[in-house]
Amino acid sequence: MTNAKGDNLTYAGVNWPGSLDTMVPEGLQYSSIADLVYKIKSIGMNAIRLTWAVEMVDDILDNGGDKDIRTAFLDVLGPQNGTKVFDAVMKNNPLFAPNITRLQVFDAIADECAKQQIYVHLDNHVSKAGWCCDRHDGNAWFGDTFFDTTKWKRALGYMAEHLNGAIIQGKMWPNLVSMALRNELRNSANRLVAFDVNWDTWYGNMTSGADAIHKANPDLLIFFSGLYFGSQLREIFDHDSVGRSNRNDIHFDRSKLAYKDKIVLEVHDYDMDESNCTNKRTKLTKQAFAALGPISPQVQTLFPLVMTEWGFAQAPDQYQGPFASCLRDFLPEKQVGWMTWVLGGSYYIRSGIQDYDETWGLLDHTWDDWRCPECIDRGLAPMVKATLDS
């Protein structure tokens, strides 16, 4: 990845969820946006992956406009807890207007990130808001229970245009570099899903989704995820076809796409069963990292690559374990950017449990301090430096 000047751009960042049930970015009942961005900046990180749900845009376009966050909290958390959380959010973020909407909170995060020189990468995580991901959540594959492809493409275009300042006057995100098409595509448990799970379906939908983003905001890099929960990209860059049209093979030929120089591949890794780092490196290379090159009979097209999710429970034995240790060396060595899961130590609500504790969060339950300072000081912060120095 390079910027307009031709300089290399590498992400070293963290996921900040905004796609769960309330569709309000998490953690604001415990901290201000400014303090949270400062904490990200304090360990050298330069980017956030901010997640959002199609359902928010559906509300804006089909249901009378965006909800204010007070209504969003009360609808999801109930009158008593919703009011309590709303009051805490407003206390921590006194510049918020009383009727601030969900999307305006996204704007506020982007604005603060710009002030503190943090890039924003926007990720469409789900269609129906909630915790992700499994095969039963209705968000898994094109045409799944909640995955209306027409509304998805419409939402991608809407968000890209909003961020470009064309819909809401003055709401540009100058630090927005990239948008992702969809998080962790996977086989749905719904047998009535409208589209077959294959690369042919993937190709048609992903390229038309990218068309919607590029038309609305042609400056953005566009992230393409693969299949199998975002772990498999091989068919995109190797000699295999990604589908068939009129009995002819379809290959991912980016030279024919209007955004040919804007394509970035993204991969996730949560494979903690492999304890041998050499084996893990080999598997990751075959599935994704071969896209970096060199060209070979097996690798036909080269792409930039970012690992947009990986993570582990924040505990000393975990950051020293084979999974984290291997990636801590491998990613800087390959000069690949990354975002770890996840920033905060709790959610407004997750899977029906309010104030859900997130043991994988870099921050503690109250978003006040690092959950595992040793994991940050001896693990993540040095990895950030090694990544950006590479």
Coordinates of N, CA, C and O in Angstrom, one line a residue, residues 61-179:
L61 N -32.3 5.2 5.6 CA -32.9 5.3 4.2 C -34.4 4.8 4.2 O -35.2 5.3 3.4
D62 N -34.7 3.9 5.1 CA -36.0 3.2 4.9 C -37.0 3.5 6.1 O -38.2 3.3 6.0
N63 N -36.4 3.9 7.3 CA -37.2 4.0 8.5 C -37.2 5.4 9.1 O -37.3 5.5 10.3
G64 N -37.1 6.4 8.3 CA -37.3 7.7 8.8 C -36.1 8.4 9.3 O -36.2 9.5 9.9
G65 N -34.9 7.9 9.1 CA -33.7 8.5 9.5 C -32.9 7.8 10.6 O -33.5 6.9 11.2
D66 N -31.7 8.2 10.9 CA -30.9 7.6 11.9 C -31.5 7.8 13.3 O -32.1 8.9 13.6
K67 N -31.3 6.9 14.2 CA -31.7 7.0 15.6 C -30.7 7.9 16.3 O -29.5 7.8 16.1
D68 N -31.2 8.7 17.3 CA -30.3 9.3 18.2 C -29.9 8.2 19.2 O -30.5 7.2 19.4
I69 N -28.7 8.4 19.8 CA -28.1 7.3 20.6 C -29.0 7.0 21.9 O -29.0 5.9 22.3
R70 N -29.7 8.0 22.4 CA -30.5 7.7 23.5 C -31.6 6.7 23.2 O -31.8 5.7 23.9
T71 N -32.2 6.9 22.0 CA -33.2 5.9 21.6 C -32.6 4.6 21.3 O -33.2 3.5 21.7
A72 N -31.4 4.6 20.7 CA -30.7 3.3 20.4 C -30.4 2.5 21.7 O -30.7 1.3 21.8
F73 N -30.0 3.2 22.7 CA -29.6 2.5 24.0 C -30.9 2.0 24.7 O -31.0 0.9 25.1
L74 N -32.0 2.8 24.7 CA -33.2 2.4 25.4 C -33.8 1.3 24.6 O -34.4 0.3 25.3
D75 N -33.8 1.3 23.3 CA -34.4 0.2 22.5 C -33.8 -1.1 22.8 O -34.4 -2.2 22.8
V76 N -32.4 -1.1 23.0 CA -31.7 -2.4 23.1 C -31.5 -2.8 24.6 O -31.6 -3.9 24.9
L77 N -31.2 -1.8 25.4 CA -30.8 -2.1 26.8 C -32.0 -2.0 27.8 O -31.9 -2.4 28.9
G78 N -33.1 -1.4 27.3 CA -34.2 -1.2 28.2 C -34.2 0.2 28.8 O -33.1 0.8 28.9
P79 N -35.3 0.7 29.3 CA -35.4 2.1 29.8 C -34.4 2.4 31.0 O -33.7 3.4 31.0
Q80 N -34.3 1.5 31.9 CA -33.4 1.8 33.1 C -31.9 1.7 32.7 O -31.2 2.7 32.9
N81 N -31.5 0.6 32.1 CA -30.0 0.5 31.8 C -29.7 1.4 30.6 O -28.6 1.9 30.5
G82 N -30.6 1.5 29.7 CA -30.4 2.4 28.5 C -30.1 3.8 28.9 O -29.2 4.5 28.4
T83 N -31.0 4.3 29.9 CA -30.8 5.7 30.4 C -29.5 5.8 31.1 O -28.8 6.8 30.9
K84 N -29.2 4.8 31.9 CA -27.9 4.9 32.7 C -26.7 5.0 31.7 O -25.8 5.8 31.9
V85 N -26.7 4.1 30.7 CA -25.6 4.1 29.7 C -25.5 5.4 29.0 O -24.5 6.0 28.8
F86 N -26.7 5.9 28.5 CA -26.7 7.2 27.8 C -26.2 8.3 28.6 O -25.4 9.1 28.1
D87 N -26.6 8.4 29.9 CA -26.1 9.5 30.7 C -24.6 9.4 30.9 O -23.9 10.5 30.9
A88 N -24.1 8.2 31.0 CA -22.6 8.0 31.2 C -21.9 8.5 29.9 O -20.8 9.1 30.0
V89 N -22.4 8.1 28.8 CA -21.8 8.5 27.5 C -21.8 10.0 27.4 O -20.7 10.6 27.0
M90 N -22.9 10.7 27.7 CA -22.9 12.1 27.6 C -22.0 12.8 28.6 O -21.4 13.8 28.3
K91 N -21.9 12.2 29.8 CA -20.9 12.8 30.8 C -19.5 12.7 30.3 O -18.7 13.6 30.5
N92 N -19.1 11.6 29.7 CA -17.8 11.4 29.3 C -17.5 12.2 28.0 O -16.3 12.4 27.7
N93 N -18.5 12.5 27.2 CA -18.3 13.1 26.0 C -19.2 14.4 25.9 O -20.2 14.4 25.2
P94 N -18.8 15.4 26.7 CA -19.7 16.6 26.9 C -20.0 17.4 25.6 O -20.9 18.2 25.6
L95 N -19.2 17.2 24.6 CA -19.4 18.0 23.4 C -20.5 17.3 22.5 O -20.9 17.9 21.5
F96 N -21.0 16.1 22.9 CA -22.1 15.5 22.1 C -23.3 16.3 22.3 O -23.7 16.7 23.5
A97 N -24.1 16.6 21.2 CA -25.4 17.2 21.3 C -26.3 16.2 21.9 O -26.2 14.9 21.8
P98 N -27.4 16.6 22.6 CA -28.3 15.7 23.3 C -29.0 14.7 22.3 O -29.3 13.6 22.7
N99 N -29.1 15.2 21.1 CA -29.8 14.3 20.1 C -28.8 13.7 19.1 O -29.2 13.4 17.9
I100 N -27.6 13.6 19.4 CA -26.6 13.0 18.5 C -27.0 11.6 18.1 O -27.5 10.8 18.8
T101 N -26.8 11.4 16.8 CA -27.2 10.1 16.2 C -26.0 9.1 16.2 O -24.9 9.5 16.4
R102 N -26.3 7.9 15.8 CA -25.3 6.8 15.8 C -24.2 7.2 14.8 O -23.0 7.1 15.1
L103 N -24.6 7.6 13.6 CA -23.6 7.9 12.5 C -22.8 9.1 12.9 O -21.6 9.2 12.6
Q104 N -23.4 10.0 13.6 CA -22.6 11.2 14.1 C -21.6 10.8 15.1 O -20.5 11.5 15.2
V105 N -21.8 9.7 15.9 CA -20.7 9.3 16.8 C -19.6 8.7 15.9 O -18.4 8.9 16.3
F106 N -19.9 8.0 14.9 CA -18.8 7.5 14.0 C -18.0 8.7 13.5 O -16.8 8.7 13.4
D107 N -18.8 9.8 13.1 CA -18.1 11.0 12.6 C -17.2 11.6 13.7 O -16.1 12.0 13.4
A108 N -17.6 11.6 14.9 CA -16.9 12.2 16.0 C -15.6 11.3 16.2 O -14.5 11.9 16.5
I109 N -15.7 10.0 16.1 CA -14.5 9.2 16.3 C -13.5 9.5 15.2 O -12.3 9.6 15.4
A110 N -14.0 9.6 13.9 CA -13.1 9.9 12.8 C -12.5 11.2 13.0 O -11.3 11.4 12.7
D111 N -13.2 12.2 13.5 CA -12.7 13.5 13.7 C -11.6 13.5 14.7 O -10.5 14.2 14.5
E112 N -11.8 12.8 15.8 CA -10.7 12.8 16.8 C -9.5 12.0 16.4 O -8.4 12.4 16.7
C113 N -9.7 10.9 15.6 CA -8.6 10.2 15.0 C -7.8 11.1 14.1 O -6.5 11.0 14.1
A114 N -8.5 11.9 13.3 CA -7.7 12.9 12.5 C -6.9 13.8 13.3 O -5.7 14.1 12.9
K115 N -7.5 14.3 14.4 CA -6.7 15.3 15.2 C -5.4 14.6 15.8 O -4.4 15.3 15.9
Q116 N -5.5 13.3 16.1 CA -4.4 12.6 16.7 C -3.6 11.8 15.7 O -2.8 11.0 16.0
Q117 N -3.9 12.0 14.4 CA -3.1 11.4 13.3 C -3.2 9.9 13.3 O -2.2 9.2 13.2
I118 N -4.5 9.4 13.4 CA -4.8 8.0 13.3 C -5.6 7.7 12.1 O -6.6 8.4 11.9
Y119 N -5.2 6.8 11.3 CA -6.0 6.4 10.1 C -7.2 5.7 10.5 O -7.3 5.0 11.5
V120 N -8.3 5.8 9.7 CA -9.5 5.0 9.9 C -9.7 4.1 8.7 O -9.7 4.5 7.5
H121 N -10.0 2.8 9.0 CA -10.4 1.8 8.0 C -11.8 1.4 8.4 O -12.0 1.0 9.5
L122 N -12.8 1.6 7.5 CA -14.2 1.3 7.8 C -14.5 -0.1 7.3 O -14.3 -0.4 6.1
D123 N -15.1 -0.9 8.2 CA -15.4 -2.3 7.9 C -16.8 -2.6 8.0 O -17.4 -2.5 9.1
N124 N -17.5 -3.1 6.9 CA -18.8 -3.6 7.0 C -18.8 -5.0 7.6 O -18.4 -6.0 7.0
H125 N -19.2 -5.1 8.9 CA -19.0 -6.3 9.6 C -20.2 -7.2 9.4 O -20.0 -8.5 9.3
V126 N -21.4 -6.7 9.4 CA -22.6 -7.5 9.4 C -23.7 -6.7 8.7 O -23.6 -5.5 8.5
S127 N -24.8 -7.4 8.3 CA -26.0 -6.7 7.9 C -26.9 -6.4 9.1 O -27.1 -5.2 9.4
K128 N -27.4 -7.4 9.7 CA -28.2 -7.2 11.0 C -27.2 -7.0 12.1 O -26.3 -7.9 12.3
A129 N -27.3 -6.0 12.9 CA -26.4 -5.7 14.0 C -26.4 -6.8 15.0 O -27.4 -7.4 15.3
G130 N -25.2 -7.1 15.5 CA -25.1 -8.1 16.6 C -23.7 -8.6 16.5 O -22.8 -8.2 15.7
W131 N -23.4 -9.6 17.4 CA -22.1 -10.2 17.5 C -21.9 -11.1 16.3 O -22.8 -11.7 15.7
C132 N -20.6 -11.1 15.8 CA -20.2 -11.8 14.6 C -19.0 -12.7 15.0 O -18.1 -12.2 15.7
C133 N -18.9 -13.9 14.6 CA -19.6 -14.5 13.4 C -19.8 -16.0 13.7 O -18.9 -16.6 14.3
D134 N -20.9 -16.5 13.1 CA -21.0 -17.9 13.0 C -21.9 -18.2 11.8 O -22.4 -17.3 11.2
R135 N -22.1 -19.5 11.5 CA -22.9 -19.9 10.4 C -24.4 -19.7 10.5 O -25.2 -19.8 9.6
H136 N -24.8 -19.5 11.8 CA -26.2 -19.4 12.1 C -26.8 -18.0 12.3 O -28.0 -17.9 12.6
D137 N -26.0 -17.0 12.1 CA -26.4 -15.6 12.5 C -27.2 -14.9 11.4 O -27.6 -13.8 11.6
G138 N -27.3 -15.5 10.3 CA -28.1 -14.9 9.2 C -27.3 -13.8 8.4 O -27.9 -13.2 7.5
N139 N -26.1 -13.6 8.8 CA -25.2 -12.6 8.1 C -24.1 -13.3 7.3 O -23.2 -12.6 6.8
A140 N -24.1 -14.6 7.1 CA -23.0 -15.3 6.7 C -22.6 -15.1 5.2 O -21.5 -14.9 4.9
W141 N -23.6 -15.2 4.4 CA -23.3 -15.3 2.9 C -24.4 -14.5 2.2 O -25.5 -14.3 2.6
F142 N -24.0 -14.1 1.0 CA -24.9 -13.3 0.1 C -26.3 -14.0 0.0 O -26.4 -15.2 -0.4
G143 N -27.3 -13.3 0.3 CA -28.7 -13.8 0.3 C -29.1 -14.6 1.5 O -30.2 -15.2 1.6
D144 N -28.3 -14.6 2.6 CA -28.6 -15.2 3.8 C -29.8 -14.4 4.4 O -30.3 -13.4 3.9
T145 N -30.3 -14.9 5.6 CA -31.5 -14.4 6.2 C -31.6 -12.9 6.2 O -32.6 -12.2 5.9
F146 N -30.5 -12.3 6.7 CA -30.4 -10.8 6.8 C -29.5 -10.1 5.8 O -29.4 -8.9 5.8
F147 N -28.8 -10.9 5.0 CA -27.8 -10.4 4.0 C -28.5 -10.2 2.7 O -28.3 -10.9 1.7
D148 N -29.2 -9.1 2.6 CA -29.8 -8.6 1.4 C -28.8 -7.9 0.5 O -28.3 -6.9 0.9
T149 N -28.4 -8.5 -0.6 CA -27.3 -8.0 -1.4 C -27.6 -6.6 -1.9 O -26.6 -5.8 -2.1
T150 N -28.8 -6.3 -2.3 CA -29.1 -5.0 -2.8 C -29.0 -3.9 -1.8 O -28.4 -2.9 -2.0
K151 N -29.4 -4.2 -0.6 CA -29.3 -3.2 0.5 C -27.8 -3.1 0.9 O -27.4 -2.0 1.3
W152 N -27.1 -4.2 0.9 CA -25.7 -4.2 1.2 C -24.9 -3.2 0.3 O -24.1 -2.4 0.7
K153 N -25.1 -3.4 -1.0 CA -24.5 -2.5 -2.0 C -24.9 -1.1 -1.8 O -24.1 -0.2 -2.0
R154 N -26.2 -0.9 -1.6 CA -26.7 0.5 -1.3 C -26.0 1.1 -0.1 O -25.6 2.3 -0.1
A155 N -25.8 0.3 0.9 CA -25.2 0.8 2.2 C -23.7 1.1 1.9 O -23.2 2.1 2.5
L156 N -23.0 0.3 1.2 CA -21.6 0.6 0.9 C -21.5 1.9 0.2 O -20.6 2.7 0.5
G157 N -22.3 2.1 -0.8 CA -22.3 3.4 -1.5 C -22.6 4.6 -0.7 O -22.0 5.6 -0.7
Y158 N -23.6 4.4 0.2 CA -24.1 5.5 1.1 C -22.9 5.8 2.0 O -22.6 7.0 2.2
M159 N -22.3 4.9 2.7 CA -21.2 5.2 3.6 C -20.0 5.8 2.9 O -19.5 6.8 3.4
A160 N -19.7 5.3 1.7 CA -18.6 5.9 1.0 C -18.8 7.3 0.6 O -18.0 8.2 0.7
E161 N -20.1 7.6 0.2 CA -20.4 9.0 -0.1 C -20.5 9.9 1.1 O -20.0 11.0 1.1
H162 N -21.0 9.3 2.2 CA -21.1 10.1 3.4 C -19.7 10.5 3.9 O -19.4 11.7 4.2
L163 N -18.8 9.6 3.8 CA -17.4 9.9 4.3 C -16.7 10.8 3.4 O -15.7 11.5 3.8
N164 N -17.2 10.9 2.1 CA -16.6 11.9 1.2 C -17.2 13.2 1.3 O -16.8 14.1 0.6
G165 N -18.2 13.4 2.2 CA -18.8 14.7 2.4 C -19.9 15.1 1.5 O -20.3 16.3 1.5
A166 N -20.3 14.2 0.6 CA -21.3 14.5 -0.4 C -22.7 14.5 0.1 O -23.6 15.0 -0.6
I167 N -23.0 13.8 1.2 CA -24.4 13.7 1.6 C -24.6 14.7 2.8 O -25.6 15.5 2.8
I168 N -23.8 14.7 3.8 CA -24.0 15.6 4.9 C -22.8 16.6 4.9 O -21.7 16.3 5.0
Q169 N -23.2 17.9 4.7 CA -22.3 18.9 4.4 C -21.2 19.0 5.5 O -21.5 19.0 6.7
G170 N -19.9 19.0 5.1 CA -18.8 19.2 6.0 C -18.4 18.0 6.8 O -17.5 18.0 7.6
K171 N -19.0 16.8 6.5 CA -18.7 15.6 7.3 C -17.7 14.7 6.6 O -17.9 13.5 6.4
M172 N -16.6 15.3 6.1 CA -15.6 14.5 5.5 C -14.7 13.9 6.5 O -14.5 14.4 7.6
W173 N -14.2 12.7 6.2 CA -13.2 12.0 7.0 C -11.8 12.1 6.3 O -11.5 11.2 5.6
P174 N -11.0 13.1 6.6 CA -9.8 13.2 5.8 C -8.8 12.1 6.1 O -7.9 11.9 5.3
N175 N -8.9 11.4 7.2 CA -8.0 10.3 7.5 C -8.5 9.0 7.2 O -7.9 8.0 7.5
L176 N -9.7 8.9 6.5 CA -10.2 7.6 6.0 C -9.4 7.2 4.8 O -9.3 7.9 3.8
V177 N -8.8 6.0 4.8 CA -7.9 5.6 3.8 C -8.6 4.4 3.0 O -8.4 4.3 1.8
S178 N -9.4 3.6 3.7 CA -9.9 2.4 3.1 C -11.2 2.0 3.6 O -11.6 2.3 4.8
M179 N -12.0 1.2 2.8 CA -13.2 0.5 3.2 C -13.2 -0.9 2.8 O -12.6 -1.3 1.8

